[in-house]
Short mmCIF file of C-alpha atoms in Angstrom, two decimals:
data_model
loop_
_atom_site.label_atom_id
_atom_site.label_comp_id
_atom_site.label_asym_id
_atom_site.label_seq_id
_atom_site.Cartn_x
_atom_site.Cartn_y
_atom_site.Cartn_z
CA MET A 1 7.63 -38.53 3.62
CA GLY A 2 7.08 -35.57 1.50
CA ARG A 3 5.69 -32.50 2.94
CA LEU A 4 2.12 -32.62 1.33
CA GLN A 5 1.84 -36.26 2.10
CA ALA A 6 2.60 -35.40 5.90
CA LEU A 7 -0.21 -32.74 5.72
CA HIS A 8 -2.55 -34.96 4.45
CA HIS A 9 -2.06 -37.77 7.13
CA LEU A 10 -2.48 -35.12 9.74
CA ALA A 11 -5.70 -33.84 8.28
CA ALA A 12 -6.95 -37.47 8.08
CA CYS A 13 -5.75 -37.91 11.78
CA MET A 14 -7.72 -34.86 12.85
CA ALA A 15 -10.90 -36.29 11.03
CA GLY A 16 -10.36 -39.22 13.29
CA ARG A 17 -9.34 -41.32 10.54
CA PRO A 18 -5.49 -42.14 10.66
CA PRO A 19 -4.41 -43.79 7.43
CA HIS A 20 -3.23 -47.38 7.95
CA ASN A 21 0.57 -46.49 6.85
CA CYS A 22 0.47 -43.25 9.02
CA ASP A 23 3.97 -41.65 9.61
CA TRP A 24 3.39 -40.96 13.14
CA THR A 25 6.84 -39.09 13.56
CA ALA A 26 6.10 -36.62 10.42
CA VAL A 27 2.43 -36.41 11.89
CA MET A 28 3.60 -35.55 15.52
CA SER A 29 6.25 -32.97 14.04
CA LEU A 30 3.66 -31.12 11.92
CA ALA A 31 1.01 -31.04 14.83
CA ASN A 32 3.33 -29.63 17.15
CA ARG A 33 4.72 -27.01 14.63
CA SER A 34 1.08 -26.47 13.92
CA LEU A 35 0.06 -25.81 17.55
CA ILE A 36 -2.87 -28.32 17.29
CA THR A 37 -1.37 -31.29 19.26
CA PRO A 38 -4.03 -31.04 21.99
CA GLN A 39 -6.80 -30.91 19.33
CA LEU A 40 -5.05 -33.98 17.66
CA ALA A 41 -5.23 -35.78 21.00
CA ILE A 42 -9.32 -35.31 21.23
CA ALA A 43 -9.59 -35.96 17.60
CA LEU A 44 -7.85 -39.49 18.11
CA ALA A 45 -9.28 -40.37 21.57
CA PRO A 46 -12.22 -42.62 19.71
CA VAL A 47 -9.80 -44.52 17.74
CA ARG A 48 -6.98 -44.82 20.24
CA GLN A 49 -6.27 -48.51 19.43
CA LEU A 50 -5.24 -47.39 15.99
CA VAL A 51 -2.59 -45.05 17.75
CA PRO A 52 0.81 -46.33 18.71
CA ALA A 53 1.38 -46.30 22.86
CA GLU A 54 4.19 -44.21 22.87
CA VAL A 55 2.25 -41.46 20.40
CA GLY A 56 -0.91 -41.97 22.64
CA GLY A 57 1.12 -41.42 25.79
CA PHE A 58 2.80 -38.08 24.31
CA LEU A 59 -0.58 -36.87 23.43
CA ASP A 60 -2.21 -37.51 26.64
CA GLU A 61 0.75 -35.58 28.46
CA VAL A 62 0.28 -32.29 25.99
CA LEU A 63 -3.27 -32.40 26.48
CA GLY A 64 -3.35 -32.31 30.22
CA ARG A 65 -0.34 -29.71 30.30
CA ASN A 66 -2.27 -27.76 27.83
CA ARG A 67 -5.53 -27.77 30.08
CA GLU A 68 -3.36 -26.52 32.99
CA ARG A 69 -2.11 -23.73 30.80
CA ASN A 70 -5.66 -22.93 29.60
CA ARG A 71 -6.65 -22.71 33.01
CA ARG A 72 -4.03 -20.06 33.97
CA LEU A 73 -4.86 -18.29 30.80
CA TRP A 74 -8.69 -18.14 31.68
CA ARG A 75 -7.57 -16.59 34.91
CA GLN A 76 -5.34 -13.97 33.42
CA LEU A 77 -8.14 -13.16 30.80
CA ASN A 78 -10.50 -12.75 33.66
CA ASP A 79 -8.01 -10.65 35.68
CA GLY A 80 -7.59 -8.47 32.90
CA VAL A 81 -10.99 -7.79 31.91
CA ALA A 82 -11.98 -7.32 35.81
CA ALA A 83 -9.30 -4.46 35.62
CA LEU A 84 -10.49 -2.86 32.45
CA ASN A 85 -14.16 -3.06 33.79
CA GLY A 86 -12.96 -1.21 36.82
CA ALA A 87 -11.88 1.48 34.51
CA GLY A 88 -15.08 1.93 32.64
CA ILE A 89 -13.90 0.04 29.81
CA MET A 90 -15.62 -2.86 27.91
CA PRO A 91 -12.98 -4.77 26.04
CA VAL A 92 -13.66 -7.02 22.91
CA LEU A 93 -12.14 -10.51 22.81
CA LEU A 94 -10.55 -11.23 19.86
CA LYS A 95 -9.26 -14.55 17.87
CA GLY A 96 -8.99 -17.59 20.47
CA ALA A 97 -10.52 -15.75 23.30
CA ALA A 98 -13.71 -15.04 21.53
CA ARG A 99 -14.00 -18.49 20.65
CA TRP A 100 -13.31 -19.75 24.10
CA ALA A 101 -15.34 -17.16 25.86
CA GLY A 102 -18.47 -17.86 23.63
CA LEU A 103 -18.58 -21.58 24.67
CA PRO A 104 -21.24 -22.64 27.51
CA ARG A 105 -19.30 -22.38 30.85
CA ASP A 106 -18.99 -26.21 31.33
CA ALA A 107 -17.26 -26.73 27.50
CA THR A 108 -13.89 -28.21 27.71
CA PHE A 109 -11.80 -25.92 25.39
CA ASP A 110 -8.51 -27.79 24.33
CA ARG A 111 -7.34 -25.19 21.60
CA LEU A 112 -3.70 -24.30 22.29
CA LEU A 113 -3.69 -20.43 22.90
CA SER A 114 -0.40 -18.55 22.18
CA ASP A 115 -1.72 -15.38 24.17
CA VAL A 116 -5.00 -13.78 24.73
CA ASP A 117 -6.17 -10.78 22.92
CA VAL A 118 -8.36 -7.85 23.90
CA LEU A 119 -9.26 -4.94 22.13
CA VAL A 120 -9.99 -1.25 23.19
CA GLU A 121 -10.76 2.07 21.41
CA PRO A 122 -7.86 4.05 20.74
CA ALA A 123 -8.93 6.66 23.16
CA GLN A 124 -9.03 4.07 25.87
CA VAL A 125 -5.41 2.73 25.40
CA GLN A 126 -3.81 5.03 28.18
CA PRO A 127 -6.57 4.23 30.62
CA ALA A 128 -6.52 0.65 29.95
CA MET A 129 -2.85 0.39 30.25
CA ALA A 130 -2.82 2.29 33.38
CA ALA A 131 -5.86 -0.29 34.92
CA LEU A 132 -3.69 -3.30 33.76
CA GLN A 133 -0.63 -1.93 35.35
CA ALA A 134 -2.59 -0.91 38.49
CA ALA A 135 -3.74 -4.67 38.78
CA GLY A 136 -0.15 -5.97 38.73
CA PHE A 137 0.08 -6.50 34.97
CA SER A 138 3.89 -5.37 33.71
CA VAL A 139 4.26 -3.85 30.36
CA LEU A 140 6.60 -6.68 28.51
CA ASN A 141 6.62 -4.78 25.11
CA ARG A 142 5.05 -1.47 24.02
CA TYR A 143 4.45 -0.54 20.39
CA GLU A 144 3.80 3.02 19.48
CA GLY A 145 1.78 4.80 16.98
CA SER A 146 -1.60 4.73 15.32
CA ALA A 147 -0.67 2.15 12.53
CA VAL A 148 0.15 -0.82 14.95
CA HIS A 149 -2.72 -2.94 16.04
CA VAL A 150 -1.00 -4.45 19.09
CA VAL A 151 -0.18 -1.31 21.41
CA ALA A 152 1.28 -3.53 24.33
CA GLU A 153 1.83 -7.04 25.65
CA PHE A 154 1.22 -7.45 29.50
CA GLY A 155 1.81 -10.27 31.59
CA ARG A 156 2.89 -11.45 35.50
CA PRO A 157 6.16 -13.25 34.94
CA GLU A 158 5.49 -15.09 38.35
CA ILE A 159 2.13 -16.53 37.44
CA ASP A 160 1.25 -16.29 33.94
CA VAL A 161 2.07 -18.66 31.04
CA GLY A 162 1.42 -16.11 27.90
CA TYR A 163 0.98 -12.26 27.17
CA LEU A 164 -2.21 -10.65 27.34
CA ASP A 165 -2.19 -8.58 24.11
CA LEU A 166 -3.83 -4.97 24.14
CA HIS A 167 -5.20 -4.25 20.73
CA GLN A 168 -6.33 -0.60 19.47
CA ARG A 169 -7.62 -2.15 16.51
CA PRO A 170 -8.12 -5.68 14.87
CA PRO A 171 -5.15 -6.92 12.68
CA GLY A 172 -5.70 -6.49 9.01
CA PRO A 173 -6.59 -3.67 6.50
CA PRO A 174 -7.97 -1.07 8.73
CA GLY A 175 -10.81 -0.01 6.51
CA VAL A 176 -12.11 -3.39 6.57
CA ALA A 177 -11.09 -4.67 9.94
CA GLY A 178 -12.14 -1.42 11.58
CA ALA A 179 -15.59 -1.03 9.81
CA PRO A 180 -18.64 0.23 12.27
CA ALA A 181 -20.66 -2.84 10.74
CA LEU A 182 -18.18 -5.15 12.44
CA ALA A 183 -19.00 -3.33 15.89
CA ALA A 184 -22.69 -3.71 15.50
CA ARG A 185 -22.25 -7.51 15.22
CA ARG A 186 -20.67 -7.75 18.84
CA ARG A 187 -22.59 -9.16 21.98
CA THR A 188 -21.91 -8.70 25.51
CA ILE A 189 -21.20 -11.59 27.55
CA ALA A 190 -20.27 -12.37 31.33
CA LEU A 191 -16.95 -13.84 32.29
CA ASP A 192 -15.92 -15.15 35.71
CA SER A 193 -14.95 -11.73 36.80
CA GLY A 194 -16.31 -9.25 34.61
CA TRP A 195 -17.96 -8.35 30.86
CA ALA A 196 -16.80 -8.28 27.93
CA GLN A 197 -17.89 -8.22 24.19
CA THR A 198 -17.17 -10.96 21.56
CA PRO A 199 -17.70 -10.54 18.15
CA ASP A 200 -20.31 -13.01 16.14
CA ALA A 201 -19.31 -16.19 14.13
CA ALA A 202 -19.20 -14.22 10.55
CA SER A 203 -17.05 -11.53 12.15
CA GLN A 204 -14.53 -13.85 13.73
CA ILE A 205 -14.32 -15.50 10.30
CA LEU A 206 -13.61 -12.08 8.51
CA TYR A 207 -11.22 -11.34 11.18
CA LEU A 208 -9.38 -14.70 10.81
CA VAL A 209 -9.07 -14.07 7.12
CA LEU A 210 -7.68 -10.63 7.30
CA HIS A 211 -5.11 -11.77 9.97
CA ASP A 212 -3.76 -14.62 8.02
CA GLN A 213 -4.10 -13.43 4.57
CA PHE A 214 -3.19 -9.85 4.76
CA HIS A 215 -1.68 -9.18 8.10
CA ASP A 216 0.48 -12.26 8.04
CA GLY A 217 0.75 -12.43 4.06
CA ASP A 218 -0.47 -15.77 3.74
CA TYR A 219 -2.52 -15.10 0.59
CA TRP A 220 0.86 -14.61 -1.17
CA ARG A 221 3.45 -16.69 0.59
CA GLY A 222 1.10 -19.93 0.50
CA GLY A 223 1.08 -22.52 2.93
CA PHE A 224 -1.33 -22.84 5.85
CA ASP A 225 -2.26 -22.18 9.57
CA LEU A 226 -3.68 -25.29 10.59
CA ARG A 227 -4.92 -24.01 13.87
CA HIS A 228 -6.95 -21.13 12.61
CA LEU A 229 -8.52 -23.58 9.85
CA THR A 230 -9.60 -25.51 12.62
CA ASP A 231 -11.25 -22.27 13.88
CA LEU A 232 -12.96 -21.73 10.70
CA ALA A 233 -14.10 -25.23 10.43
CA ALA A 234 -15.66 -24.84 14.20
CA LEU A 235 -17.47 -21.40 13.28
CA ALA A 236 -18.82 -21.81 9.92
CA PRO A 237 -21.54 -24.31 10.76
CA GLN A 238 -22.79 -21.15 13.17
CA LEU A 239 -23.66 -19.03 10.04
CA SER A 240 -26.85 -18.60 8.34
CA ALA A 241 -27.51 -17.48 4.53
CA GLU A 242 -27.71 -14.18 5.79
CA ASP A 243 -24.60 -14.23 7.36
CA TRP A 244 -22.87 -15.56 4.47
CA ALA A 245 -24.18 -12.73 2.34
CA TRP A 246 -23.15 -9.96 5.08
CA LEU A 247 -19.56 -11.60 5.10
CA GLN A 248 -19.14 -11.34 1.53
CA ASP A 249 -19.81 -8.04 1.45
CA ALA A 250 -17.93 -6.94 4.29
CA CYS A 251 -15.30 -8.16 2.51
CA GLY A 252 -14.96 -4.82 0.75
CA THR A 253 -12.62 -5.66 -2.39
CA PRO A 254 -12.66 -8.45 -4.64
CA LEU A 255 -9.36 -9.34 -3.62
CA VAL A 256 -10.34 -10.00 0.42
CA ARG A 257 -13.39 -11.94 -1.11
CA ALA A 258 -11.17 -13.97 -3.26
CA ALA A 259 -9.08 -14.43 -0.05
CA LEU A 260 -11.92 -15.45 2.06
CA ALA A 261 -13.18 -17.85 -0.73
CA ALA A 262 -10.01 -19.49 -0.83
CA GLN A 263 -9.41 -20.02 3.06
CA LEU A 264 -12.61 -21.58 3.10
CA VAL A 265 -11.53 -24.08 0.20
CA ALA A 266 -8.58 -24.85 2.49
CA ALA A 267 -10.49 -25.12 5.60
CA SER A 268 -12.98 -27.54 3.75
CA ARG A 269 -10.50 -29.78 2.22
CA LEU A 270 -8.10 -29.93 5.40
CA ALA A 271 -10.31 -29.39 8.19
CA GLY A 272 -13.62 -30.48 7.45
CA ALA A 273 -15.60 -27.02 7.05
CA PRO A 274 -18.69 -26.76 5.22
CA LEU A 275 -17.86 -25.21 1.86
CA PRO A 276 -20.58 -22.63 0.60
CA ALA A 277 -21.20 -23.11 -2.97
CA TRP A 278 -20.54 -19.43 -3.74
CA ALA A 279 -17.10 -20.08 -2.49
CA ASP A 280 -16.01 -23.12 -4.50
CA THR A 281 -14.73 -21.10 -7.62
CA HIS A 282 -12.26 -21.79 -9.72
CA ARG A 283 -9.95 -19.00 -8.54
CA ALA A 284 -10.37 -19.96 -5.19
CA ARG A 285 -9.54 -23.78 -6.16
CA TRP A 286 -6.58 -22.36 -8.01
CA THR A 287 -5.42 -20.50 -5.07
CA TYR A 288 -5.65 -23.28 -3.05
CA ARG A 289 -3.53 -25.28 -5.54
CA ARG A 290 -0.90 -22.71 -5.46
CA TRP A 291 -0.87 -22.67 -1.61
CA ARG A 292 -0.04 -26.45 -1.49
CA ILE A 293 2.69 -26.13 -4.13
CA GLN A 294 4.34 -23.25 -2.23
CA TYR A 295 4.05 -25.41 1.04
CA ALA A 296 5.37 -28.46 -0.80
CA ARG A 297 8.29 -26.55 -2.31
CA PRO A 298 9.24 -23.31 -0.18
CA ALA A 299 11.77 -22.18 -3.06
CA LEU A 300 8.61 -21.46 -5.17
CA ARG A 301 6.97 -19.20 -2.94
CA LEU A 302 8.12 -16.00 -3.99
CA PRO A 303 7.96 -16.70 -7.88
CA LEU A 304 4.47 -17.94 -7.41
CA ALA A 305 3.43 -15.00 -5.38
CA ALA A 306 4.91 -12.75 -8.20
CA ALA A 307 3.15 -14.54 -10.74
CA ALA A 308 -0.27 -14.45 -8.77
CA ALA A 309 0.21 -10.79 -8.33
CA ALA A 310 0.48 -10.36 -12.06
CA LEU A 311 -2.46 -12.39 -12.88
CA GLU A 312 -4.57 -10.49 -10.16
CA TRP A 313 -3.24 -7.29 -10.52
CA ARG A 314 -6.36 -5.27 -11.25
CA ASP A 315 -7.89 -6.65 -8.02
CA VAL A 316 -4.61 -5.83 -6.19
CA ARG A 317 -4.57 -2.21 -7.81
CA ARG A 318 -8.00 -1.56 -6.19
CA HIS A 319 -7.33 -3.14 -2.98
CA GLY A 320 -4.30 -0.89 -2.73
CA GLN A 321 -6.34 2.01 -3.49
CA ASP A 322 -9.27 1.12 -1.04
CA ASN A 323 -6.84 0.23 1.57
CA ARG A 324 -4.78 3.60 1.40
CA SER A 325 -8.39 5.25 1.61
CA GLY A 326 -9.34 3.09 4.65
CA ARG A 327 -6.08 3.93 6.31
CA ARG A 328 -6.60 7.61 5.95
CA ARG A 329 -10.33 7.09 7.36
CA VAL A 330 -9.36 5.08 10.37
CA LEU A 331 -5.95 6.45 11.10
CA GLY A 332 -6.15 9.86 9.99
CA ASP A 333 -4.55 12.05 7.15
CA GLY A 334 -1.36 12.14 9.29
CA GLU A 335 -0.93 8.46 8.77
CA ARG A 336 1.84 8.05 5.76
CA THR A 337 2.52 5.26 3.50
CA ALA A 338 5.48 3.12 4.89
CA PRO A 339 8.56 3.95 3.76
CA PRO A 340 10.46 1.43 1.11
CA GLU A 341 13.00 -0.22 3.72
CA SER A 342 9.44 -0.67 5.92
CA ARG A 343 7.88 -2.50 3.11
CA LEU A 344 10.93 -4.73 2.10
CA ASN A 345 11.04 -5.62 5.66
CA ARG A 346 7.50 -6.67 5.60
CA ILE A 347 8.12 -8.60 2.55
CA GLY A 348 11.01 -10.33 4.41
CA ARG A 349 8.85 -11.40 7.23
CA ILE A 350 5.92 -12.56 5.26
CA PHE A 351 8.15 -15.12 3.30
CA THR A 352 9.87 -16.17 6.52
CA ALA A 353 8.12 -19.23 7.98
CA GLU A 354 6.70 -18.18 11.74
CA MET A 355 5.79 -20.26 14.42
CA GLY A 356 2.32 -22.07 13.90
CA LYS A 357 2.58 -21.47 10.23
CA ILE A 358 3.22 -24.20 7.63
#
C-alpha cells in the first residue's frame, strides 16, 4: 500500500469510519509511528465489529498500558508542580500537559504523552532546578544558553515513565512565542497537588504551529504530526471569532500566518477540524498539497522545500528580519546568529524523520 493511501485509511479510522478494504497492517504501523494508537482505540470503539479481532486485542492492550503510563505521568507532573510552588514559582504547562490539565477532573485523557512540559521565566531557572532536585528529581540532560528553550530534562528513573522538561521559553521564533500578549491569555488552574497556569486554546494552537512548522521545520520538510493535528482538531472548536482574529494577528509575520492556515487545512482534511474561511486560501491548499507530495515521496522533500522557499522568498526574508529582531528583544544583544555549521546541522535534523513525524 502506498504511503498516502495508508494515511487516508488511518484518517478514516480516526473518524470512526474504517474503509471496507482497510489495510490494517499499514494503518497500525502508521498509528504506532505517529503515537496515536491509544486515540485510535477510542475512535474505533463504537465500530469494533468492523475491526479484526487481533487488531482490537492489540488496541485494547495499548490503551490499557497508556492509561497506566498517563496515571504515572500525572503523578510526576503534580509532584513537579508542587515542588515549584514550594519555591514560589507558578509554572506554565505546555503542549499535551496543558490540554490535559484544562480538562474536567473526571475526563479520560487517552493522548499518548512523550513527556510533560513546564515553563518558567529565565530568571527562575536556577531556583526551579534546585527545587526539583530537592524534591527527588534527577537532572537527566542539561542544555546551556539563553537560546535553548528546554534547559533541562528531569526524571526519577525508579518511578517515572517519561521526562519532565523544564522550559525557559516556548519553542519557536522567540519574538512570537515569547510575546507578552500570549502571557496575558493564561489562566490559573488547580492540580491535585498545586497550582499552574495554562495557555488558552488560541495560544495553544499558536504554540503548536510554532513548534511544528518552525522549531521542527515541518513547513519546509513537509509531512505531518498526526498527534498534533488531533490536538488542533480538539482545540479549534473552543475558539470564538474574536479568538481567531487575535490568533491571526499574534502570528506576527505573513510566513507564520501562512503556516497557521496550512496546518489548519491539514487538520481539517486529516483530523476533521473546523476550517475558518480565512484559512482556506489557495496558498494554504497548495502548501498542504506540497506536504502530501513530500510525505509520499521523501526524495522530493529538499527540492520542493527549496522551490517553496524561492516562491515565498519575500515572506521568508521579512520573517528572517523580524525573527532576528525578536531574538535580540527576547534573548538580548549578546545572542549571536548561529554559525554556518550549526545551521547546516539544523537543516540536516529537519530533513531527517523523527519519532511521531510522518
